[in-house]
Amino acid sequence: MQSYLYKRVFCIVLFITAAGMVPLLARDLSAEDTADEVEALRRELREMRAEQEKRERQLEAMEERLAELEIEPEEEAPVYIEPGRPDGAATLPDISIIGDIRGEFGPGLDDDVFLEELELAVGGFIYPQIRADAFVALHKHGDDYEVELEEAYVSFLDLGGGFAAQAGKKLIGFGKLNPIHEHAWNYVSRPLVLDKYLGDHGLAGNGVNLTWLAPLPWFLQLELGVWDLADDSHDHGHDHGHGHGHHHASPISGSAVSGRVWSGFAVGDDRDLEVGFSTIHGKGDHHDQERDRVSLYGMDLTYTWRGTGFERLLWRNEVIYNDRERATHNRRTWGFYSGANYRWNQHWDAGARYDWVEPSARNPRAEDMGTVNLTRSLTEETRLRVEFSHDFSSDYMATVQFLFGLGPHAHPLE
Amino acid sequence: MKHSKTILTFVFFLVLSVGSLQARSLRVVTTVPDLKDIAEKIGGEQVSVSSLLSGNQDPHFIEPRPSMVARVRRADLFIVIGMELDVWAFSLIDAARNRNITPGESGYLNASARIEKLDVPEPGTRLDASKGHVHPSGNPHYNLDPLNGVVVAETIASRLSELRPEYADYFESNLERFTEEARRVTEEISEALAKYENISMIAYHESWEYFAERFGIEIAGTLEPLPGVSPTSRHLSRMVRTAEDENVDFIIQASFYDQRPANFVSRQTGLPVVVAPAYVGGMEGADDYFAMFRLIQAKIVEALGR
């Protein structure tokens, strides 16, 4: 029994050993007829190559088919790219910096180059149909810089029925230039009539402005504002670089009501005419002592002609009538400016303006001034301007202005 | 008698109701005249279209005017070129008090939506003014490829069909006609240019990239050193060398750009200057989208024949 088991184990071991020896034996055997073997292998290789080529052809065909199929979905799935900013900045509001560097030369001036203003503007939508915009500026006052909140307001763009509203601190929509920031003006110098009647920082106040766009084929907008104007936000007492020596605070302080009717229509394909009437009523800036009340009435007329490419002629006029009522006597004066700008290509613009203001108690002589300038635009927001103003007697001023803009900057409708 | 009165009344009310069913045409406003022409060709009598700009004005920098607000206010559909070319349209939208035309609504259409864009800045490119006037979404002058006109026409047709579903078939058949004509114009230009080998041109601004891409024209350089930067004499002399080294055939520029830089290079090299319309109506004879291409073709062929 046991011998049978041994025999069996021996047989298995022998079998395994023999099986393991087979390849070695085979190798020895094959060495004898190598030629046949090589031929067989070659045949096999040829077959494999043929197979591989067939596969490659199939793969190519499949790739082609895939490429054909891929064109279709591209057409079907358009990529919507809205004008805007690069991906990383998509969640940021529009942020921009406007700088105004000037060189002023003339009698009574330091003949130097300085930073007149640096404005930081941030704006964007805070809700559907609601925007928020803020403009903070650093102004040069003498040798120092003062921070001023120029504007910060919320705009409700569509209240229904053609109504819109703004609330916060804002430049008041009196006339054409007052609501526009100075860096967007066509001249460095402030028209005399604005300087004297609206103050050298313009009319700005805290309040609410309601506007209504009439449902007409042409543009007709009515504006009504209720404001609180600051009691002259700066206590200057010194000249701050405007060159003509005296400071004019806002003539109105405290609460005020403003109104404006504004219409614009195309006259022909390339010409536009705009007419506006503005008014503001409030307490005078000497109200505590003199109980004075100020009413300002303005009329503005703008003519725009657009030619080929960038060619444009802009003729802008404003007349302001100043009615100051006091306990003792009333004083009524008026003044105007008329300025034309011609832009002949993308880069160049030339302008000329005439200012005139009626004499008053403070200025016993009628004042007038002529200004000419030449502007070279590098980009939409970056400009180099040379300007010359003369008061037709002895005083003149030459100004070089470099305005730069950095970042997306939105301008409300002018 | 009583009967005929009833019938008359019935007919009267029928006419009245049909009259009121016959809705007024859609008011479409576009920023540039090419979009106006395409919208008119697709919308037919179902639309009344006006363009804010004419063809000889550069749409890059436009001061929005109050009269434009009045037009946008009453629009059912406002079509813009997009790709930062007509960003001034946004201040019009903000002032117009017309919610239908605000971005995302059915009345606002960015015509570049389905365009295969060229010159899109690589991710990570500085998008400031160090390289001139850079458009983050790519080159916006896609209107100068007639087959892009077809893409725009499709985009407009599908939006018009959304706004007026009952006329979808009508818009579709107009689109077919437009597509046919655009293909014909494309073939005509290709055939006309096929007689000349390796056509190469110098452009004033990067306005002709799509046109060149479509018709296999090489753009050897631009007279502007960088987009939106005015030509300098140094750069112009470089372009004179380029013109000689690279076998340039002609100089091309849109009608509204200053022609002195091109004339300067022309005097130095003897190259002809092609002044061509960049938008519909930009020159006499460019009365519609297809006429514009035929005019561009004629002017280029004339220059190549010299």
XYZ file of C-alpha atoms in Angstrom:
720
model
C 0.000 0.000 0.000
C 2.722 2.359 1.053
C 4.889 1.307 -1.875
C 1.994 2.162 -4.181
C 1.863 5.679 -2.727
C 5.622 6.150 -3.186
C 5.326 4.939 -6.746
C 2.575 7.422 -7.377
C 4.479 10.361 -5.881
C 7.538 9.375 -7.891
C 5.465 9.285 -11.066
C 4.083 12.800 -10.393
C 7.545 14.221 -9.631
C 8.901 12.587 -12.743
C 6.068 14.051 -14.825
C 6.586 17.533 -13.500
C 10.316 17.352 -14.063
C 9.745 16.060 -17.561
C 7.257 18.834 -18.275
C 9.819 21.361 -17.042
C 12.438 19.841 -19.296
C 10.283 20.073 -22.426
C 11.259 23.662 -23.411
C 14.929 22.809 -22.946
C 14.508 19.711 -25.042
C 12.517 21.602 -27.606
C 15.211 24.220 -27.881
C 17.753 21.536 -28.491
C 15.506 19.932 -31.018
C 14.670 23.197 -32.873
C 18.292 23.984 -33.289
C 18.315 21.197 -35.721
C 15.872 22.774 -38.205
C 16.163 26.597 -37.602
C 15.304 27.535 -41.137
C 11.740 26.233 -40.891
C 11.225 27.967 -37.572
C 12.475 31.344 -38.900
C 10.185 31.065 -41.862
C 7.232 30.384 -39.553
C 8.082 33.344 -37.370
C 8.393 35.617 -40.409
C 5.007 34.552 -41.626
C 3.572 35.257 -38.199
C 5.199 38.726 -38.123
C 3.821 39.545 -41.567
C 0.387 38.566 -40.415
C 0.736 40.657 -37.283
C 1.896 43.666 -39.333
C -0.999 43.325 -41.723
C -3.306 43.133 -38.746
C -1.704 46.244 -37.225
C -2.047 48.214 -40.470
C -5.664 47.239 -40.682
C -6.200 48.424 -37.110
C -4.438 51.727 -37.857
C -6.642 52.293 -40.877
C -9.682 51.597 -38.749
C -8.403 54.027 -36.104
C -7.853 56.741 -38.701
C -11.336 56.250 -40.073
C -12.735 56.456 -36.580
C -10.769 59.633 -35.854
C -12.064 61.231 -39.037
C -15.591 60.301 -38.156
C -15.083 61.703 -34.678
C -13.751 64.971 -36.087
C -16.796 65.224 -38.335
C -19.078 64.621 -35.411
C -17.294 67.152 -33.255
C -18.024 70.089 -35.608
C -21.752 69.696 -35.133
C -21.908 70.263 -31.359
C -19.711 73.355 -31.713
C -22.337 74.954 -33.926
C -25.115 73.858 -31.673
C -23.602 75.117 -28.449
C -22.632 78.771 -28.902
C -20.360 80.271 -26.331
C -21.877 83.487 -25.051
C -19.233 86.015 -24.284
C -20.609 89.290 -23.073
C -18.447 92.373 -23.265
C -16.689 92.611 -19.979
C -13.539 91.863 -18.176
C -11.192 88.902 -18.082
C -12.348 85.912 -16.090
C -10.447 86.676 -12.925
C -11.935 90.143 -12.616
C -15.488 89.116 -13.458
C -16.698 89.489 -9.905
C -15.114 92.901 -9.381
C -16.951 96.178 -9.958
C -15.575 98.657 -12.509
C -12.629 100.271 -10.792
C -10.716 103.104 -12.341
C -8.323 105.873 -11.495
C -8.245 109.185 -13.316
C -5.259 111.404 -12.829
C -4.937 115.056 -13.801
C -1.364 116.349 -13.957
C -0.918 120.001 -14.847
C 1.688 122.526 -15.578
C 0.573 126.157 -15.202
C 2.494 129.103 -16.504
C 1.739 132.821 -16.444
C 1.909 136.015 -14.357
C 1.274 135.380 -10.661
C 1.727 131.652 -11.011
C 4.515 129.408 -9.752
C 5.196 128.012 -13.220
C 5.313 124.470 -11.970
C 4.024 121.006 -12.722
C 1.785 119.278 -10.186
C -0.879 116.652 -9.653
C -4.144 118.598 -9.595
C -6.481 115.718 -8.917
C -6.554 111.976 -8.539
C -9.978 110.430 -8.775
C -10.929 106.908 -7.805
C -14.146 105.672 -9.378
C -15.891 102.452 -8.420
C -19.207 101.419 -9.887
C -21.413 98.555 -10.860
C -24.751 96.896 -10.516
C -25.843 96.003 -6.993
C -29.180 94.564 -8.066
C -31.062 94.239 -11.358
C -31.734 97.791 -12.576
C -29.873 99.312 -9.623
C -26.360 100.689 -9.888
C -24.055 102.153 -7.285
C -21.296 104.600 -8.226
C -18.749 106.322 -6.031
C -16.120 108.919 -6.934
C -13.532 109.885 -4.348
C -10.974 112.504 -5.257
C -7.785 113.910 -3.883
C -7.591 117.608 -4.761
C -4.636 119.899 -4.530
C -5.295 122.782 -2.159
C -2.224 124.934 -1.892
C 0.605 122.586 -1.064
C -1.625 119.937 0.477
C -4.109 117.405 -0.766
C -7.615 117.126 0.542
C -9.885 114.146 0.180
C -13.290 114.932 -1.205
C -16.220 112.651 -1.781
C -17.211 114.030 -5.166
C -20.169 111.749 -5.707
C -21.572 108.551 -4.210
C -25.045 107.567 -5.217
C -27.364 104.767 -6.054
C -29.264 104.847 -9.376
C -32.610 103.159 -9.801
C -32.515 102.855 -13.573
C -36.110 101.850 -14.192
C -38.899 102.540 -11.735
C -41.526 101.971 -14.396
C -43.469 104.494 -16.472
C -40.255 106.105 -17.680
C -39.185 107.088 -14.170
C -35.719 106.683 -12.732
C -34.135 108.051 -9.580
C -30.803 108.667 -7.927
C -30.146 109.067 -4.228
C -26.986 110.045 -2.390
C -24.367 112.690 -2.929
C -24.373 113.930 -6.480
C -23.369 116.707 -8.802
C -26.631 118.480 -9.509
C -28.027 118.335 -13.026
C -27.924 122.084 -13.574
C -26.964 122.790 -17.162
C -24.621 120.777 -19.300
C -21.226 120.923 -17.646
C -22.046 120.895 -13.929
C -22.990 117.199 -13.747
C -19.935 116.150 -15.769
C -16.647 115.525 -14.000
C -13.986 118.061 -14.917
C -11.655 115.463 -16.390
C -14.291 114.744 -19.058
C -14.578 118.411 -20.062
C -13.100 119.693 -23.278
C -11.233 122.487 -21.480
C -8.929 122.729 -18.480
C -10.344 126.067 -17.387
C -13.748 126.368 -15.790
C -16.041 128.790 -17.664
C -16.232 132.071 -15.695
C -20.006 131.921 -15.452
C -19.863 128.488 -13.811
C -16.987 129.525 -11.568
C -18.844 132.584 -10.270
C -22.432 131.348 -10.103
C -22.025 127.638 -9.312
C -18.789 127.742 -7.336
C -15.391 126.422 -8.264
C -16.285 122.882 -7.254
C -19.640 122.925 -8.981
C -23.037 122.428 -7.402
C -23.152 119.163 -5.484
C -25.433 118.052 -2.721
C -27.001 115.237 -0.797
C -30.469 114.355 -1.897
C -32.767 112.631 -4.289
C -33.139 113.256 -7.998
C -36.167 111.961 -9.856
C -36.092 111.812 -13.653
C -38.791 111.049 -16.179
C -38.141 110.137 -19.778
C -41.173 111.085 -21.854
C -42.526 108.360 -24.160
C -41.837 110.362 -27.307
C -39.994 109.593 -30.534
C -37.368 112.139 -29.496
C -35.532 112.585 -26.195
C -37.332 114.653 -23.559
C -36.346 114.220 -19.946
C -37.641 116.028 -16.868
C -35.635 116.102 -13.670
C -36.611 117.172 -10.184
C -34.152 117.188 -7.303
C -34.357 117.934 -3.615
C -30.961 118.658 -2.104
C -29.058 119.601 0.949
C -26.011 121.570 -0.096
C -23.073 121.729 2.257
C -22.107 125.025 3.859
C -18.984 125.214 1.717
C -17.161 122.005 2.465
C -13.679 123.542 2.485
C -12.323 126.370 4.529
C -9.655 127.395 2.073
C -8.704 130.987 2.600
C -5.987 130.420 0.024
C -5.656 129.924 -3.633
C -5.505 126.321 -4.709
C -4.016 126.287 -8.089
C -6.850 127.515 -10.254
C -4.691 130.447 -11.014
C -7.037 133.389 -10.827
C -6.498 134.038 -7.186
C -9.936 134.018 -5.598
C -12.038 131.206 -4.324
C -15.743 130.985 -5.074
C -17.717 128.773 -2.784
C -21.038 127.381 -3.833
C -23.507 130.293 -3.807
C -26.255 128.138 -2.343
C -26.163 126.380 1.000
C -28.680 124.349 2.907
C -31.780 122.916 1.325
C -32.499 123.535 -2.330
C -34.821 122.366 -5.087
C -33.630 121.848 -8.651
C -35.374 121.181 -11.930
C -34.322 120.519 -15.479
C -36.055 119.974 -18.800
C -33.756 118.420 -21.325
C -34.459 117.586 -24.932
C -32.327 116.190 -27.687
C -33.189 115.290 -31.240
C -31.462 114.385 -34.448
C -31.611 116.991 -37.186
C -30.563 114.978 -40.190
C -28.521 111.808 -40.131
C -25.395 113.163 -38.548
C -26.491 116.245 -36.643
C -27.971 116.525 -33.174
C -29.438 119.452 -31.345
C -29.936 119.575 -27.596
C -31.748 122.208 -25.583
C -32.023 122.324 -21.820
C -33.562 124.600 -19.199
C -32.409 124.313 -15.605
C -33.223 125.984 -12.356
C -32.270 125.747 -8.700
C -33.632 127.640 -5.705
C -32.120 127.766 -2.235
C -30.697 129.811 0.577
C -27.703 131.974 -0.221
C -24.340 131.301 1.334
C -24.709 134.383 3.563
C -28.176 133.443 4.683
C -27.385 133.644 8.411
C -26.457 137.313 8.203
C -28.209 138.545 5.104
C -31.240 136.247 4.738
C -30.417 136.003 1.073
C -32.083 133.578 -1.295
C -30.596 132.529 -4.605
C -32.421 131.437 -7.736
C -30.392 130.328 -10.707
C -31.859 129.847 -14.180
C -29.888 128.302 -16.960
C -30.342 127.561 -20.600
C -28.051 125.372 -22.627
C -27.805 124.660 -26.317
C -25.567 121.999 -27.844
C -25.072 121.263 -31.508
C -23.189 118.150 -32.581
C -22.168 117.216 -36.074
C -20.514 113.902 -36.812
C -18.577 113.451 -40.011
C -16.415 110.648 -41.318
C -14.678 108.349 -38.851
C -13.999 110.295 -35.693
C -14.694 113.731 -37.150
C -16.923 115.796 -34.902
C -17.936 119.367 -34.342
C -19.361 120.193 -30.939
C -20.745 123.622 -30.183
C -21.867 124.100 -26.601
C -23.437 127.172 -25.011
C -24.789 127.954 -21.582
C -26.420 131.093 -20.274
C -26.963 131.461 -16.526
C -29.139 134.061 -14.882
C -28.396 134.668 -11.215
C -31.113 136.189 -9.020
C -30.032 136.952 -5.478
C -32.774 138.290 -3.193
C -31.851 140.039 -0.005
C -33.823 141.885 2.651
C -32.412 145.182 1.448
C -32.116 144.774 -2.285
C -32.145 142.243 -5.086
C -29.281 141.689 -7.426
C -29.706 140.121 -10.812
C -26.762 139.315 -13.046
C -26.086 136.979 -15.907
C -23.288 135.437 -17.868
C -22.587 132.897 -20.569
C -19.997 130.852 -22.344
C -19.885 129.603 -25.901
C -17.343 127.002 -26.948
C -16.717 124.977 -30.069
C -14.546 121.921 -30.484
C -13.531 120.328 -33.732
C -12.089 116.801 -33.702
C -10.685 115.867 -37.077
C -9.433 112.393 -36.372
C -9.045 109.774 -33.687
C -6.264 111.704 -31.999
C -6.682 115.441 -32.422
C -9.180 118.014 -31.220
C -8.990 121.810 -31.212
C -11.264 124.108 -29.239
C -12.057 127.753 -28.669
C -14.326 129.269 -26.013
C -15.483 132.718 -25.013
C -16.713 133.549 -21.469
C -18.527 136.647 -20.319
C -20.016 137.614 -16.942
C -21.982 140.774 -16.122
C -20.544 143.120 -13.480
C -21.719 142.695 -9.896
C -20.969 144.292 -6.528
C -18.074 141.902 -6.031
C -16.782 142.394 -9.573
C -17.531 145.965 -10.622
C -16.251 145.369 -14.132
C -17.634 142.913 -16.674
C -15.298 139.988 -16.925
C -14.537 138.080 -20.033
C -11.987 135.525 -21.134
C -10.948 133.784 -24.310
C -9.568 130.258 -24.328
C -8.059 128.140 -27.076
C -6.703 124.646 -26.749
C -5.386 121.623 -28.578
C -5.922 118.078 -27.335
C -4.058 114.956 -28.341
C -5.906 111.778 -27.317
C -3.760 108.736 -26.736
C -6.702 106.586 -25.689
C -10.277 107.454 -24.817
C -9.290 108.385 -21.250
C -5.678 109.470 -21.701
C -5.104 112.926 -23.163
C -2.469 115.590 -23.452
C -3.838 119.105 -23.699
C -2.285 122.511 -24.206
C -4.487 125.476 -23.377
C -4.123 129.230 -23.408
C -6.512 131.648 -21.681
C -6.459 135.417 -21.870
C -8.704 137.940 -20.103
C -8.230 140.549 -22.872
C -6.334 142.925 -20.592
C -3.197 141.709 -18.885
C -3.832 138.365 -17.268
C -3.145 135.181 -19.136
C -2.431 131.578 -18.327
C -0.912 128.744 -20.291
C -1.685 125.238 -19.118
C -0.401 121.843 -20.059
C -2.635 119.032 -18.870
C -1.986 115.326 -18.910
C -5.058 113.279 -18.100
C -4.721 109.573 -17.627
C -7.314 106.899 -17.129
C -6.684 103.439 -15.823
C -9.364 100.788 -15.757
C -12.959 100.545 -16.973
C -14.711 103.874 -16.472
C -18.374 104.425 -17.198
C -19.708 107.833 -18.103
C -23.345 108.598 -17.607
C -25.116 110.091 -20.575
C -23.939 113.616 -21.311
C -82.210 94.262 -45.070
C -81.778 93.468 -41.411
C -79.717 90.536 -42.518
C -77.314 92.571 -44.600
C -76.835 94.984 -41.684
C -75.812 92.081 -39.461
C -73.412 90.874 -42.126
C -71.998 94.354 -42.524
C -71.454 94.668 -38.773
C -69.823 91.265 -38.736
C -67.517 92.182 -41.602
C -66.713 95.468 -39.892
C -65.661 93.727 -36.684
C -63.794 91.075 -38.634
C -61.741 93.737 -40.393
C -61.168 95.480 -37.090
C -59.996 92.316 -35.342
C -57.772 91.306 -38.246
C -56.345 94.798 -38.149
C -55.496 94.471 -34.486
C -54.167 90.928 -34.980
C -51.870 92.298 -37.652
C -49.361 93.336 -34.995
C -47.055 96.249 -35.671
C -43.596 95.428 -36.981
C -40.820 94.782 -34.470
C -38.718 97.844 -33.770
C -35.098 96.797 -34.090
C -32.179 99.109 -33.281
C -28.591 98.155 -34.123
C -25.314 99.857 -33.323
C -23.757 99.463 -36.798
C -25.346 99.421 -40.277
C -24.178 95.858 -41.117
C -26.407 94.495 -38.374
C -29.233 96.707 -39.640
C -28.909 95.355 -43.170
C -28.795 91.716 -42.030
C -31.737 92.216 -39.639
C -33.719 93.818 -42.481
C -32.926 90.980 -44.844
C -34.035 88.370 -42.282
C -36.944 90.242 -40.727
C -38.409 91.577 -43.983
C -41.630 93.479 -43.470
C -41.934 92.156 -39.911
C -39.255 94.540 -38.692
C -38.405 98.208 -38.920
C -34.701 98.604 -38.313
C -32.507 101.597 -37.643
C -28.790 101.821 -36.996
C -27.331 104.266 -34.464
C -24.172 104.749 -36.525
C -23.589 105.213 -40.211
C -21.034 103.168 -42.145
C -18.335 105.813 -42.278
C -18.107 106.265 -38.511
C -15.685 104.329 -36.369
C -17.739 102.450 -33.779
C -14.875 102.231 -31.245
C -15.378 105.504 -29.407
C -18.799 107.019 -29.618
C -20.287 109.549 -27.227
C -23.851 108.366 -26.648
C -26.290 111.147 -27.451
C -29.768 111.792 -26.039
C -31.363 111.209 -29.445
C -29.958 107.661 -29.321
C -31.613 107.094 -25.930
C -34.979 107.935 -27.447
C -34.484 105.323 -30.163
C -33.283 102.591 -27.817
C -36.106 103.317 -25.409
C -38.740 102.247 -27.921
C -36.814 99.268 -29.295
C -38.146 95.715 -29.136
C -34.728 94.364 -30.033
C -31.318 95.979 -29.609
C -28.517 94.253 -31.547
C -24.888 95.028 -30.748
C -21.605 93.864 -32.309
C -20.234 92.928 -28.862
C -16.612 91.981 -28.146
C -16.025 95.412 -26.521
C -16.450 97.265 -29.820
C -19.658 99.084 -28.913
C -19.482 99.178 -25.096
C -20.992 102.670 -25.224
C -24.268 100.876 -25.914
C -24.407 100.020 -22.213
C -24.764 103.634 -21.110
C -27.671 103.912 -23.578
C -29.266 100.816 -22.070
C -28.791 102.267 -18.564
C -30.505 105.502 -19.581
C -33.286 103.995 -21.720
C -35.666 102.635 -19.057
C -36.450 99.699 -21.309
C -36.005 96.477 -19.385
C -36.583 94.306 -22.451
C -33.296 95.347 -23.973
C -31.054 94.845 -20.934
C -28.439 92.065 -21.304
C -29.953 88.662 -20.663
C -33.435 89.704 -21.808
C -35.030 88.693 -25.091
C -34.666 92.208 -26.500
C -30.873 92.301 -26.181
C -28.813 90.449 -28.762
C -25.044 90.234 -28.917
C -24.446 89.352 -32.572
C -20.987 87.929 -31.812
C -22.458 85.104 -29.712
C -21.853 82.319 -32.236
C -18.894 83.808 -34.088
C -15.677 81.805 -34.132
C -13.456 84.505 -32.731
C -9.972 85.437 -33.907
C -7.123 87.042 -31.955
C -8.545 86.078 -28.576
C -5.818 86.952 -26.056
C -4.169 83.918 -24.491
C -5.164 83.323 -20.885
C -2.811 85.280 -18.700
C -2.298 88.087 -21.234
C -2.062 91.538 -19.695
C -5.243 93.254 -20.730
C -4.090 96.808 -20.103
C -3.059 99.420 -22.638
C 0.588 98.263 -22.800
C -0.227 96.443 -26.034
C -2.569 99.084 -27.425
C -6.320 98.817 -27.490
C -6.808 95.131 -26.626
C -10.220 93.503 -26.876
C -10.476 90.794 -24.185
C -12.965 88.807 -26.295
C -10.871 88.958 -29.470
C -10.942 90.908 -32.727
C -14.424 92.436 -33.165
C -14.276 93.049 -36.948
C -16.008 89.770 -37.768
C -18.531 91.460 -40.057
C -15.889 91.510 -42.824
C -16.252 87.783 -43.550
C -19.444 87.134 -45.563
C -19.850 83.711 -43.963
C -19.758 85.329 -40.521
C -22.654 87.345 -41.896
C -24.466 84.038 -42.205
C -23.692 83.201 -38.570
C -25.027 86.617 -37.541
C -28.089 86.108 -39.752
C -28.743 82.756 -38.045
C -28.391 84.355 -34.618
C -30.810 87.119 -35.594
C -33.262 84.701 -37.250
C -33.480 82.497 -34.175
C -34.081 85.519 -31.943
C -36.724 86.962 -34.275
C -38.414 83.544 -34.293
C -38.494 83.647 -30.495
C -40.052 87.102 -30.522
C -42.479 86.361 -33.391
C -42.910 82.542 -33.444
C -45.762 82.816 -35.957
C -43.311 84.118 -38.568
C -40.548 81.556 -37.879
C -40.958 79.958 -41.329
C -40.807 83.345 -42.993
C -37.563 84.226 -41.176
C -36.204 80.775 -42.016
C -36.844 81.218 -45.737
C -35.262 84.698 -45.640
C -32.275 83.156 -43.886
C -31.969 80.562 -46.632
C -31.969 83.265 -49.278
C -29.391 85.263 -47.308
C -27.161 82.206 -46.864
C -27.309 81.442 -50.576
C -26.357 84.990 -51.515
C -23.537 85.076 -48.937
C -22.115 81.815 -50.292
C -22.335 83.173 -53.827
C -20.461 86.346 -52.834
C -17.831 84.273 -51.026
C -17.325 82.112 -54.121
C -17.152 85.141 -56.387
C -14.419 86.726 -54.271
C -12.509 83.439 -53.963
C -12.659 82.957 -57.724
C -11.596 86.519 -58.444
C -8.616 86.208 -56.098
C -7.671 82.694 -57.238
C -5.916 84.182 -60.276
C -3.311 85.680 -57.974
C -0.894 83.681 -55.875
C 0.191 84.410 -52.314
C -1.677 87.680 -51.909
C -0.164 89.767 -49.140
C -1.326 93.090 -47.771
C -0.548 95.702 -45.141
C -3.598 96.970 -43.239
C -4.030 100.237 -41.335
C -5.795 98.683 -38.338
C -6.535 95.065 -37.456
C -9.872 95.359 -39.284
C -9.224 92.747 -41.968
C -8.238 89.614 -40.033
C -11.505 87.779 -40.697
C -11.559 88.834 -44.348
C -7.941 87.687 -44.822
C -8.587 84.413 -43.024
C -11.572 83.639 -45.243
C -9.843 84.393 -48.552
C -6.347 83.192 -47.739
C -4.697 86.616 -47.787
C -1.513 87.197 -45.825
C -1.427 90.271 -43.574
C 2.223 91.312 -43.502
C 1.711 94.064 -40.948
C -0.339 97.046 -39.815
C 0.402 100.741 -40.177
C -0.584 101.189 -36.553
C 2.306 99.950 -34.402
C -0.298 98.591 -31.955
C -4.104 98.595 -32.252
C -5.450 102.113 -31.700
C -1.957 103.668 -31.523
C -1.335 106.173 -34.315
C 1.377 105.334 -36.870
C 4.847 106.652 -36.063
C 7.429 107.483 -38.723
C 9.760 104.791 -37.325
C 7.081 102.136 -37.599
C 6.152 103.300 -41.089
C 9.756 102.906 -42.266
C 9.694 99.405 -40.815
C 6.537 98.761 -42.848
C 8.311 100.044 -45.980
C 10.985 97.371 -45.381
C 8.332 94.728 -44.674
C 6.578 95.640 -47.917
C 9.778 95.048 -49.862
C 10.937 91.933 -47.983
C 7.613 90.110 -47.957
C 6.333 90.847 -51.463
C 3.341 92.813 -50.268
C 0.763 93.518 -53.002
C -1.198 96.449 -51.582
C -2.122 98.523 -48.544
C -5.713 98.355 -47.336
C -7.583 100.620 -44.970
C -11.094 101.504 -43.922
C -12.449 104.689 -45.475
C -12.615 106.546 -42.145
C -8.925 106.352 -41.227
C -6.305 108.985 -41.974
C -4.896 108.200 -45.428
C -1.567 109.986 -45.042
C 0.340 107.058 -43.428
C -0.774 104.716 -46.239
C 0.149 107.303 -48.876
C 3.589 107.702 -47.263
C 4.303 103.950 -47.496
C 2.835 103.943 -50.997
C 5.192 106.690 -52.169
C 8.193 104.807 -50.778
C 7.232 101.430 -52.200
C 4.935 102.109 -55.141
C 2.267 99.897 -53.596
C -1.359 100.750 -54.415
C -3.601 101.891 -51.555
C -7.013 100.228 -51.297
C -9.493 102.414 -49.446
C -12.445 100.156 -48.715
C -15.652 100.267 -46.698
C -15.400 98.543 -43.295
C -19.151 98.789 -42.719
C -22.223 98.928 -44.922
C -22.628 102.435 -46.307
C -18.999 103.261 -45.534
C -18.472 104.289 -49.161
C -20.572 104.997 -52.164
C -21.653 101.684 -53.684
C -21.567 99.733 -50.404
C -25.323 100.049 -50.118
C -25.930 96.664 -48.547
C -23.924 93.839 -46.994
C -23.279 92.033 -50.276
C -22.639 95.191 -52.292
C -20.009 96.074 -49.695
C -18.124 92.829 -50.356
C -18.424 93.241 -54.114
C -16.968 96.736 -53.755
C -14.088 95.471 -51.594
C -13.443 92.726 -54.143
C -13.442 95.156 -57.082
C -11.029 97.481 -55.294
C -8.636 94.672 -54.367
C -8.719 93.172 -57.864
C -8.045 96.614 -59.323
C -5.010 96.990 -57.033
C -3.727 93.483 -57.846
C -4.088 94.150 -61.572
C -1.715 97.072 -61.372
